[in-house]
Amino acid sequence: MRTVSGPVRDLSGAVFKAACPDCRRSIELAAGAIRLAIGGSRRTTFYSFTCPDCGASVRKPAGERIVQLLTGGGVRALRLHSRV
């Protein structure tokens, strides 16, 4: 099940549609409400947000396509560095 779709443009900026696994509601989030972490592996690349309806902290994996959609819509990415 795909939980993030591409940005929907409006006058205030990009808005992303997502689903909360706790309350099972479909929600809309501004780019500033989403945190994106890009790590060295699929396991350490994810996006997270707080559900505006129920307050749950949500963390979901982000593949290449999701990373492209989020960054293209203005979500800032935190690049995680691995220790060598």
Coordinates of C-alpha atoms in Angstrom, one line a residue:
M1 CA 0.0 0.0 0.0
R2 CA 1.5 3.3 -1.1
T3 CA 1.1 5.9 1.6
V4 CA 2.7 9.0 0.1
S5 CA 1.7 10.4 -3.2
G6 CA 3.2 13.2 -5.1
P7 CA 2.8 16.8 -4.0
V8 CA -0.4 18.6 -4.6
R9 CA 0.3 22.2 -5.4
D10 CA -1.6 25.0 -3.9
L11 CA -0.8 28.6 -3.1
S12 CA 0.9 27.8 0.2
G13 CA 3.3 25.1 -1.2
A14 CA 3.4 21.4 -1.6
V15 CA 1.0 19.2 0.4
F16 CA 1.5 15.4 0.7
K17 CA -1.1 12.8 1.3
A18 CA -0.2 10.1 3.8
A19 CA -2.0 7.5 5.9
C20 CA -1.7 7.1 9.7
P21 CA -1.3 3.4 10.7
D22 CA -2.7 4.1 14.2
C23 CA -5.9 5.9 13.5
R24 CA -6.1 4.7 9.8
R25 CA -7.0 8.2 8.6
S26 CA -5.9 9.7 5.3
I27 CA -4.2 13.0 6.1
E28 CA -2.5 15.9 4.3
L29 CA 0.9 17.2 5.4
A30 CA 2.8 20.3 4.4
A31 CA 6.5 19.8 3.5
G32 CA 7.6 21.3 6.8
A33 CA 5.6 18.6 8.8
I34 CA 7.6 15.7 7.3
R35 CA 11.1 14.7 8.3
L36 CA 13.2 12.8 5.8
A37 CA 16.4 10.9 6.9
I38 CA 18.6 9.5 4.2
G39 CA 21.0 6.8 5.4
G40 CA 23.5 4.4 3.8
S41 CA 20.9 1.6 3.4
R42 CA 17.2 1.0 2.8
R43 CA 16.8 0.3 6.5
T44 CA 18.2 3.7 7.5
T45 CA 16.3 5.8 4.9
F46 CA 12.9 6.8 6.1
Y47 CA 10.4 9.6 6.5
S48 CA 8.5 10.5 9.7
F49 CA 5.7 12.7 10.8
T50 CA 3.3 13.3 13.6
C51 CA -0.3 12.5 12.7
P52 CA -2.3 15.7 13.1
D53 CA -5.5 13.8 14.0
C54 CA -4.3 11.4 16.7
G55 CA -0.8 12.6 17.6
A56 CA 0.9 9.3 16.8
S57 CA 4.6 9.4 15.7
V58 CA 4.8 7.7 12.4
R59 CA 8.0 6.4 10.7
K60 CA 8.0 4.7 7.3
P61 CA 10.7 3.4 5.0
A62 CA 11.4 5.7 2.0
G63 CA 12.6 4.1 -1.3
E64 CA 14.2 6.1 -4.1
R65 CA 10.9 7.2 -5.5
I66 CA 9.5 8.5 -2.2
V67 CA 12.8 10.4 -1.6
Q68 CA 12.4 12.0 -5.0
L69 CA 8.8 13.0 -4.4
L70 CA 9.5 14.4 -1.0
T71 CA 12.6 16.4 -1.8
G72 CA 11.0 17.6 -5.1
G73 CA 8.1 18.9 -3.0
G74 CA 10.4 20.8 -0.6
V75 CA 10.9 18.4 2.2
R76 CA 14.4 18.9 3.7
A77 CA 16.5 15.8 4.0
L78 CA 18.8 14.9 6.8
R79 CA 21.7 12.9 5.5
L80 CA 22.9 10.3 8.0
H81 CA 26.6 9.4 7.9
S82 CA 27.8 5.9 8.8
R83 CA 30.9 5.4 10.9
V84 CA 33.8 3.8 9.1

